[in-house]
Amino acid sequence: MDLMLPAPQDPHPAPQVAVVVIGYDDASHVADAVRSALRQGPAVGEVIAVDDCSTDGSAELLERLAEHDARLRVVRRSENSGGCGTPRNTGIDAVTLPYVMFLDSDDVLPTGAVDALLRAAVAADAQVASGLCVRRELPSGREQPWQPTLYAAPAVLARPADRPRLVDDTLCVNKLYRTSFLREHNIRFPEGRFLYEDFVFTARVLAAAPRVALVPDRVYTWNVRRSADRLSLSLDRDGIDNWHARTRACAQAHEILLSAGQKVLARAARVKFLDHELRMYLRELHLRSPEYRRAWWEHTRAFLGHYEAADWEPNPAAPGRLIGRVVMACPEPAELPRLRELAARPARLLPPYARAFDGTPIWSAALPQVSLAPLLTRPASGLPVAVDAELLVRMRTSRLRLRLHELYGRVAEAGPLAVTVEWRFRPTGRTARRVTIPFVPTGADLWTAETPVDLTALGAGVWDLWLTLHFKDGTSREATAHARRDSPQLRRRALPDPHHLLLLAHPYATHSGALALRVATGPLGAARVAKGRLQRILR
């Protein structure tokens, strides 16, 4: 039998990929971004750094870097564009290689990212290759994968409509594009100050029906610096103009897909808005002024008014659909605390659980037109169950008390059996303690569970409470617990501690209403807490 030897590897492969790095007044980070692109290896033949008329010396820094690597080319714009689209278009025009990808000045490419994407694109003869992006919160270093289910396994799609959830990944930076594909279809970013320009660009890419290769490799690290003096355009959500910009980008993306005959993707884009944008902004709505809330509510109702009946149909019990229907049913902001809980991830639908005269589940007596009947057929593992939690901080042994609520008979039908309690360290997601305890029926519509909590063993930091509910029918449901705002336990307490002399424990409600715990240990930890509180008061 003849043995086929593998073809020898070319020690000097031809460069295939251009990386376009854009930046404005980001001298403290842009060098790291550029170096991460240059370190990708010989596949990267050019790194095009487009400086959007910086005033902090960024362009000069890039020029000095270019003196040490001929692959780096610096393009200096003479006028600031006000956004990210124009400098990326400038970069596309300057590319001379078969493939291109994009990198922002405050992010980095992980080692091997370009090779993974290029290998997939070439093997599949794909115009687009896409991989996993990871959001890294700084300075904590906490990492969270972006749309991980899309990248759970390698895949090749003959066209995007074969996997409509591609519309959920609106990022342009975790993808490799065939340069000729972008040019042939005149796919470009919106010019000037256009927030969420990648929504529109990605829609134009999908509308052109490329062959797509997906890889599970980590190909992009998105650094999120919320404590920065100047937030990125997309993260600065305090003003109502940001919401206007976001809905405008979503509307344009939908229109692009619809006009191209991509009806499946266009509908998926509208579903994505309900499940992602609507829930994200509603979780923060209670933090805004009454004027903002009224403007947000009015604009959202107008936006959702363009939805067709079929846009509401897929999975009608999904939290985003229910939230949208409540917003459309109320001319003024209403039900915000309950909506915030439903917008949480995982969703929580708090009582009361109203019914119409015929027994049909409804949102409330005031909104009988918002039916909750789809909950009657939703799997128990997907129900927006509500669990209340109280952490009783005590001198000796603190205790966590949980109360699981009935939901139109579905919880009793599944049969609550036990709950696994986890305290996860927020910066890393590490679980410090996991314990499974039984549920005890308490009346017809309530199940309770209680467990001790060793605050000293947890240690200093911020801890999130996560639950896994186990049912007798064999199903389970991951959940977070609602922090009861009427509880006197949501306050800071100082306790003597044998290991640290002093321990400060502060159970509190997160923006989405979930119970979390902040712990400070020792005199120095207590002093830092006091200093931070004083600074917030003086602001």
XYZ file of C-alpha atoms in Angstrom:
539
model
C 0.000 0.000 0.000
C 1.367 3.397 -0.957
C 1.728 5.896 1.817
C 1.016 9.493 0.939
C 3.442 11.789 2.690
C 2.110 15.211 3.677
C 3.171 18.047 1.438
C 6.106 19.943 2.939
C 5.214 23.197 4.643
C 6.370 26.309 2.835
C 8.852 27.953 5.230
C 8.024 31.325 3.673
C 4.277 31.285 2.927
C 2.922 34.185 0.924
C 1.210 36.769 3.132
C -2.546 36.700 2.734
C -4.063 38.971 5.353
C -4.220 42.699 6.006
C -5.245 43.940 9.456
C -6.826 47.396 9.573
C -6.269 49.061 12.957
C -8.224 52.253 13.630
C -7.606 54.709 16.453
C -8.191 58.216 17.717
C -6.335 59.746 20.682
C -5.475 56.318 22.074
C -1.700 56.495 22.400
C -1.767 54.437 25.604
C -3.224 51.371 23.853
C -2.738 51.542 20.083
C 0.818 50.144 20.178
C -0.397 46.987 21.926
C -3.105 46.541 19.286
C -0.648 46.941 16.413
C 1.898 44.609 17.989
C -0.767 41.943 18.500
C -1.483 42.104 14.758
C 2.172 41.998 13.745
C 2.764 38.999 16.032
C 0.215 36.922 14.147
C 3.024 35.658 11.959
C 3.784 35.510 8.236
C 0.123 35.220 7.204
C -0.189 38.932 8.013
C 1.458 40.830 5.199
C 0.323 44.307 6.119
C -1.033 46.143 9.120
C -2.720 49.363 8.076
C -2.990 51.749 11.015
C -5.502 54.492 10.262
C -5.109 57.433 12.626
C -8.301 59.514 12.701
C -6.537 62.870 13.191
C -5.329 62.220 16.749
C -3.983 65.036 18.912
C -2.197 62.944 21.563
C 0.825 61.776 19.582
C -0.737 58.505 18.424
C 0.279 59.035 14.796
C 3.881 59.803 15.712
C 4.009 56.686 17.886
C 2.733 54.595 14.990
C 5.301 56.101 12.639
C 8.078 55.079 15.046
C 6.717 51.539 15.185
C 6.636 51.423 11.385
C 10.375 52.097 11.283
C 10.939 48.658 12.843
C 8.505 46.589 10.735
C 7.941 47.202 7.032
C 4.530 45.511 7.222
C 3.118 48.440 9.190
C 1.728 51.292 7.119
C 0.353 54.418 8.788
C -2.453 56.355 7.150
C -3.061 59.733 8.772
C -6.427 61.341 8.183
C -6.406 65.127 7.991
C -9.837 65.515 9.596
C -11.473 63.582 12.400
C -14.455 61.604 11.152
C -16.299 61.425 14.461
C -16.845 57.688 14.237
C -15.352 54.305 13.380
C -16.822 53.730 9.917
C -14.829 56.251 7.890
C -11.356 55.166 9.080
C -12.269 51.518 8.474
C -13.345 52.412 4.923
C -10.043 54.223 4.500
C -8.312 51.035 5.563
C -10.323 48.877 3.151
C -9.284 51.156 0.284
C -5.609 50.750 1.234
C -5.620 46.926 1.460
C -3.581 45.071 -1.202
C -3.946 41.487 0.089
C -6.664 38.840 -0.474
C -8.129 38.987 3.045
C -8.813 41.741 5.570
C -9.883 41.963 9.191
C -10.435 44.855 11.574
C -8.950 45.712 14.963
C -9.777 48.617 17.280
C -6.928 50.485 18.948
C -7.894 49.452 22.489
C -8.312 45.734 21.713
C -5.926 42.918 20.783
C -5.756 39.826 18.581
C -4.943 36.637 20.528
C -2.050 34.510 19.327
C -3.076 32.325 16.385
C -6.257 34.263 15.602
C -5.390 35.069 11.984
C -4.121 31.553 11.254
C -7.332 29.998 12.609
C -9.570 32.244 10.507
C -7.446 32.018 7.366
C -7.192 28.237 7.593
C -10.992 27.954 7.864
C -11.646 30.427 5.046
C -9.291 28.709 2.626
C -10.424 25.172 3.470
C -14.092 26.070 3.022
C -13.576 28.505 0.125
C -15.529 30.956 2.290
C -15.831 34.688 1.737
C -16.187 35.196 5.499
C -14.641 33.333 8.426
C -15.788 34.139 11.949
C -14.596 33.115 15.408
C -15.161 33.676 19.088
C -14.791 37.152 20.583
C -14.213 37.456 24.331
C -15.145 40.600 26.270
C -12.551 41.405 28.895
C -13.643 43.796 31.651
C -10.768 45.961 32.829
C -9.227 46.385 35.318
C -10.843 43.272 36.851
C -9.845 41.018 33.948
C -13.199 39.243 34.003
C -13.887 37.588 30.643
C -17.170 36.752 28.990
C -17.529 35.062 25.577
C -19.654 36.900 23.038
C -22.383 34.749 21.407
C -20.623 31.512 22.428
C -23.333 29.171 21.120
C -22.599 30.309 17.567
C -19.012 29.147 17.941
C -19.460 25.957 19.928
C -18.178 23.845 17.015
C -16.667 24.365 13.559
C -19.195 24.819 10.771
C -19.427 25.797 7.134
C -22.592 27.502 5.946
C -23.442 27.706 2.257
C -25.372 30.902 3.036
C -26.162 32.866 6.216
C -29.862 31.973 6.094
C -28.853 28.423 7.013
C -28.160 29.761 10.507
C -30.348 32.845 11.139
C -28.751 33.468 14.521
C -25.734 34.853 12.684
C -27.555 38.188 12.925
C -26.962 38.090 16.699
C -23.222 38.575 16.183
C -23.143 42.155 14.935
C -19.416 42.595 15.554
C -17.197 43.204 12.544
C -13.878 42.611 14.321
C -13.981 38.860 14.984
C -14.200 38.061 11.289
C -11.925 37.645 8.278
C -13.295 38.914 4.956
C -12.221 38.196 1.424
C -11.212 41.616 0.139
C -12.604 41.042 -3.353
C -15.968 40.057 -1.838
C -16.261 43.379 -0.009
C -15.263 45.338 -3.105
C -17.438 43.446 -5.568
C -20.524 44.040 -3.437
C -19.477 47.567 -2.413
C -19.773 46.611 1.244
C -18.648 49.531 3.368
C -19.297 51.109 6.751
C -21.547 54.143 7.234
C -19.485 57.307 7.031
C -19.012 59.955 9.726
C -20.377 59.864 13.247
C -22.617 56.820 13.024
C -22.884 54.781 16.212
C -23.196 50.999 15.880
C -21.792 51.174 12.375
C -20.912 47.481 12.579
C -24.650 46.618 12.726
C -25.076 48.092 9.239
C -21.824 46.668 7.881
C -22.648 43.169 9.141
C -26.132 43.370 7.611
C -24.581 44.309 4.248
C -22.225 41.342 4.517
C -25.052 38.905 5.304
C -27.288 40.409 2.628
C -24.662 39.490 0.007
C -25.118 35.809 0.995
C -21.473 34.804 1.480
C -20.254 31.315 2.228
C -19.358 31.431 5.928
C -16.908 29.389 7.981
C -17.241 29.365 11.775
C -14.431 28.378 14.133
C -14.547 27.835 17.913
C -11.143 29.477 18.364
C -10.763 32.699 20.309
C -9.904 35.252 17.640
C -10.531 38.626 19.278
C -10.204 40.171 22.726
C -12.580 43.080 23.246
C -11.295 45.211 26.109
C -14.048 47.031 27.980
C -12.761 49.904 30.096
C -15.807 51.303 31.899
C -13.664 53.410 34.232
C -11.942 55.200 31.346
C -12.146 58.987 31.165
C -13.817 58.651 27.784
C -16.094 55.678 27.216
C -16.257 54.138 23.764
C -19.136 55.425 21.667
C -21.164 52.243 22.047
C -20.716 51.981 25.835
C -21.797 55.549 26.607
C -25.516 54.858 27.077
C -26.426 57.643 29.506
C -28.099 59.901 26.937
C -31.259 59.166 24.949
C -29.328 59.911 21.741
C -27.533 56.593 22.205
C -30.853 54.724 22.139
C -31.899 56.666 19.042
C -28.621 55.701 17.373
C -29.014 52.054 18.328
C -32.562 51.760 17.015
C -31.577 53.587 13.832
C -28.780 51.094 13.208
C -31.115 48.164 13.927
C -33.751 49.584 11.581
C -31.218 50.050 8.800
C -29.868 46.528 9.277
C -33.391 45.117 8.998
C -34.138 47.152 5.867
C -30.863 46.052 4.218
C -31.675 42.381 4.787
C -35.294 42.758 3.709
C -34.383 44.668 0.549
C -31.934 41.908 -0.388
C -34.693 39.306 -0.142
C -33.235 37.830 3.051
C -36.599 37.573 4.807
C -35.469 34.905 7.268
C -32.514 37.000 8.381
C -34.611 40.181 8.495
C -37.071 38.534 10.871
C -34.216 37.155 12.953
C -32.853 40.698 13.249
C -36.134 41.908 14.697
C -36.191 39.005 17.142
C -32.621 39.871 18.130
C -33.667 43.432 18.950
C -36.338 42.175 21.357
C -34.076 39.657 23.032
C -30.905 41.746 23.216
C -31.280 45.510 22.804
C -34.687 45.851 24.453
C -33.741 43.745 27.472
C -30.318 45.375 27.925
C -31.590 48.959 27.950
C -34.647 48.149 30.048
C -32.453 46.637 32.778
C -30.846 50.084 33.153
C -34.004 52.167 32.761
C -34.574 52.598 36.497
C -31.195 54.359 36.716
C -32.308 57.124 34.344
C -34.192 60.341 34.963
C -37.991 60.514 34.555
C -37.450 62.604 31.417
C -35.181 59.962 29.914
C -37.626 57.174 30.781
C -40.519 58.968 29.082
C -38.446 59.706 25.972
C -37.137 56.126 25.867
C -40.618 54.671 26.248
C -42.131 56.873 23.537
C -39.318 56.141 21.077
C -39.418 52.397 21.759
C -43.177 52.249 21.180
C -42.716 54.060 17.880
C -39.944 51.652 16.864
C -41.934 48.536 17.777
C -44.937 49.977 15.960
C -43.222 48.989 12.691
C -43.188 45.308 13.664
C -45.489 42.984 11.747
C -47.624 40.333 13.423
C -45.269 37.564 12.291
C -42.314 39.312 13.990
C -43.900 38.564 17.365
C -44.703 34.937 16.663
C -41.470 32.959 17.061
C -41.333 31.770 20.674
C -44.104 34.065 21.987
C -43.247 33.246 25.624
C -39.687 34.534 25.280
C -38.941 37.400 27.704
C -38.186 39.936 24.972
C -41.553 39.327 23.264
C -43.439 39.697 26.540
C -41.565 42.894 27.412
C -42.270 44.354 23.986
C -45.973 43.599 24.280
C -46.163 45.295 27.685
C -44.395 48.381 26.331
C -46.794 48.526 23.388
C -49.799 48.136 25.695
C -48.794 51.055 27.974
C -48.741 54.628 26.634
C -46.545 55.740 29.552
C -43.695 54.042 31.459
C -45.203 51.438 33.763
C -44.419 48.166 35.521
C -40.696 49.022 35.494
C -39.609 46.911 38.512
C -41.332 43.819 37.165
C -40.129 44.429 33.615
C -36.573 44.832 34.872
C -36.726 41.381 36.477
C -38.107 39.863 33.277
C -35.297 41.545 31.308
C -32.659 39.920 33.539
C -30.575 36.978 32.362
C -31.921 34.477 33.265
C -35.381 36.057 33.218
C -37.486 36.249 36.372
C -41.236 36.910 36.285
C -42.272 38.164 39.714
C -45.752 37.740 41.188
C -48.602 38.574 41.189
C -49.726 36.091 38.566
C -53.058 37.350 37.285
C -55.691 35.512 35.262
C -58.507 36.673 33.014
C -62.134 35.789 33.784
C -61.774 32.614 31.719
C -58.652 31.578 33.647
C -56.157 32.556 30.943
C -52.854 33.816 32.405
C -52.385 37.549 31.771
C -49.743 40.133 32.642
C -52.013 41.962 35.084
C -55.598 42.988 35.620
C -54.713 46.390 34.178
C -53.236 44.806 31.027
C -55.445 41.815 30.211
C -54.528 42.136 26.519
C -50.997 40.902 27.277
C -51.534 37.162 27.432
C -49.128 34.874 29.269
C -50.828 31.731 27.954
C -47.665 30.621 26.068
C -46.081 29.978 29.474
C -48.461 27.041 29.893
C -46.658 25.093 27.168
C -43.098 26.342 27.660
C -40.653 23.672 28.966
C -39.979 23.921 32.683
C -36.285 24.457 31.943
C -37.204 27.670 30.116
C -39.737 29.142 32.517
C -38.972 32.612 33.952
C -39.298 31.314 37.506
C -38.973 33.734 40.395
C -36.863 32.995 43.451
C -36.669 35.535 46.277
C -33.513 35.585 48.363
C -32.501 37.100 51.683
C -29.019 36.915 53.148
C -29.203 37.264 56.899
C -25.783 38.503 57.992
C -25.134 37.365 61.555
C -22.287 37.464 64.067
C -21.822 33.717 64.080
C -23.405 32.029 61.083
C -25.012 33.947 58.245
C -27.899 32.267 56.465
C -29.343 32.396 52.961
C -33.112 31.990 52.655
C -34.734 31.208 49.296
C -38.393 31.228 48.242
C -39.481 29.700 44.926
C -42.843 30.947 43.614
C -45.467 28.995 41.728
C -46.083 30.056 38.102
C -49.559 29.157 36.866
C -49.196 25.586 38.079
C -46.099 24.866 35.984
C -43.661 24.772 38.911
C -45.812 22.295 40.859
C -46.207 20.249 37.696
C -42.418 19.957 37.330
C -42.022 19.218 41.052
C -39.337 21.305 42.796
C -36.858 18.889 44.322
C -33.690 20.781 45.298
C -31.566 23.821 44.549
C -27.816 24.059 44.012
C -26.439 27.290 45.478
C -23.224 28.802 44.100
C -21.335 31.954 45.047
C -19.312 33.085 42.014
C -16.450 35.548 42.298
C -17.434 38.276 39.857
C -13.979 39.172 38.451
C -13.232 35.604 37.376
C -16.469 33.605 37.566
C -14.778 31.170 39.949
C -17.146 29.279 42.233
C -16.063 29.462 45.860
C -18.736 27.279 47.338
C -21.398 24.958 45.932
C -24.058 23.176 47.961
C -27.311 21.415 47.041
C -30.214 21.675 49.475
C -33.802 20.367 49.314
C -36.866 22.484 48.642
C -39.589 22.304 51.286
C -43.228 22.996 50.296
C -44.604 25.975 52.207
C -48.252 26.373 51.372
C -49.756 25.774 47.965
C -47.694 28.252 45.956
C -44.302 28.418 47.639
C -41.207 26.288 48.201
C -38.420 27.312 50.557
C -34.800 26.376 51.173
C -32.177 27.625 53.620
C -28.408 27.174 53.962
C -25.582 28.668 56.048
C -23.067 31.005 54.402
C -19.482 31.250 55.646
C -18.522 34.843 54.841
C -14.950 34.358 56.023
C -14.476 31.447 53.632
C -15.760 33.538 50.735
C -13.265 36.316 51.406
C -12.981 39.833 50.025
C -14.580 40.790 46.730
C -17.920 40.856 44.957
C -19.883 37.614 44.814
C -22.875 36.809 42.603
C -25.460 34.272 43.713
C -26.347 31.644 41.106
C -28.899 28.877 41.506
C -29.704 25.670 39.666
C -33.241 24.466 40.316
C -33.774 20.700 40.105
C -37.221 19.231 39.401
C -38.684 15.767 39.890
C -39.362 15.423 36.164
C -35.589 15.393 35.585
C -35.278 18.931 34.232
C -33.221 21.744 35.708
C -33.144 25.508 35.365
C -30.307 27.948 36.037
C -31.520 31.067 37.802
C -30.514 34.086 39.795
C -32.376 35.217 42.889
C -34.456 38.357 43.246
C -33.201 40.636 46.015
C -36.291 41.749 47.895
C -35.991 45.526 48.110
C -38.283 45.626 51.145
C -35.823 43.440 53.045
C -34.006 45.110 55.950
C -31.084 42.790 55.170
C -29.923 44.907 52.193
C -27.508 46.962 54.212
C -23.845 46.914 55.171
C -22.853 45.237 58.436
C -19.542 45.103 60.259
C -18.663 41.840 62.010
C -15.714 40.708 64.129
C -13.657 38.114 62.298
C -11.075 35.753 63.835
C -8.857 35.841 60.745
C -9.080 39.486 59.650
C -10.211 41.218 62.897
C -13.008 42.912 60.941
C -15.309 41.932 58.097
C -17.771 44.139 56.201
C -20.644 42.365 54.435
C -23.044 44.193 52.142
C -25.851 42.225 50.434
C -27.272 44.365 47.626
C -29.397 44.291 44.463
C -27.650 44.486 41.092
C -28.971 46.616 38.201
C -31.104 43.653 37.128
C -32.440 43.131 40.667
C -30.427 40.015 41.517
C -28.899 39.419 44.944
C -25.146 39.934 45.156
C -22.706 40.279 48.032
C -19.781 42.617 48.563
C -17.251 41.597 51.219
C -14.347 43.659 52.598
C -11.905 42.203 55.116
C -9.590 43.756 57.658
C -9.142 47.379 58.713
C -7.607 48.317 55.356
C -10.526 46.830 53.466
C -12.980 48.691 55.664
C -11.029 51.916 55.117
C -11.209 51.475 51.334
C -14.969 50.992 51.548
C -15.349 54.123 53.679
C -13.178 56.130 51.300
C -15.171 54.990 48.276
C -18.445 55.846 49.958
C -17.170 59.319 50.855
C -16.037 59.931 47.285
C -19.470 58.979 45.954
C -21.144 61.366 48.410
C -18.871 64.258 47.407
C -19.397 63.805 43.659
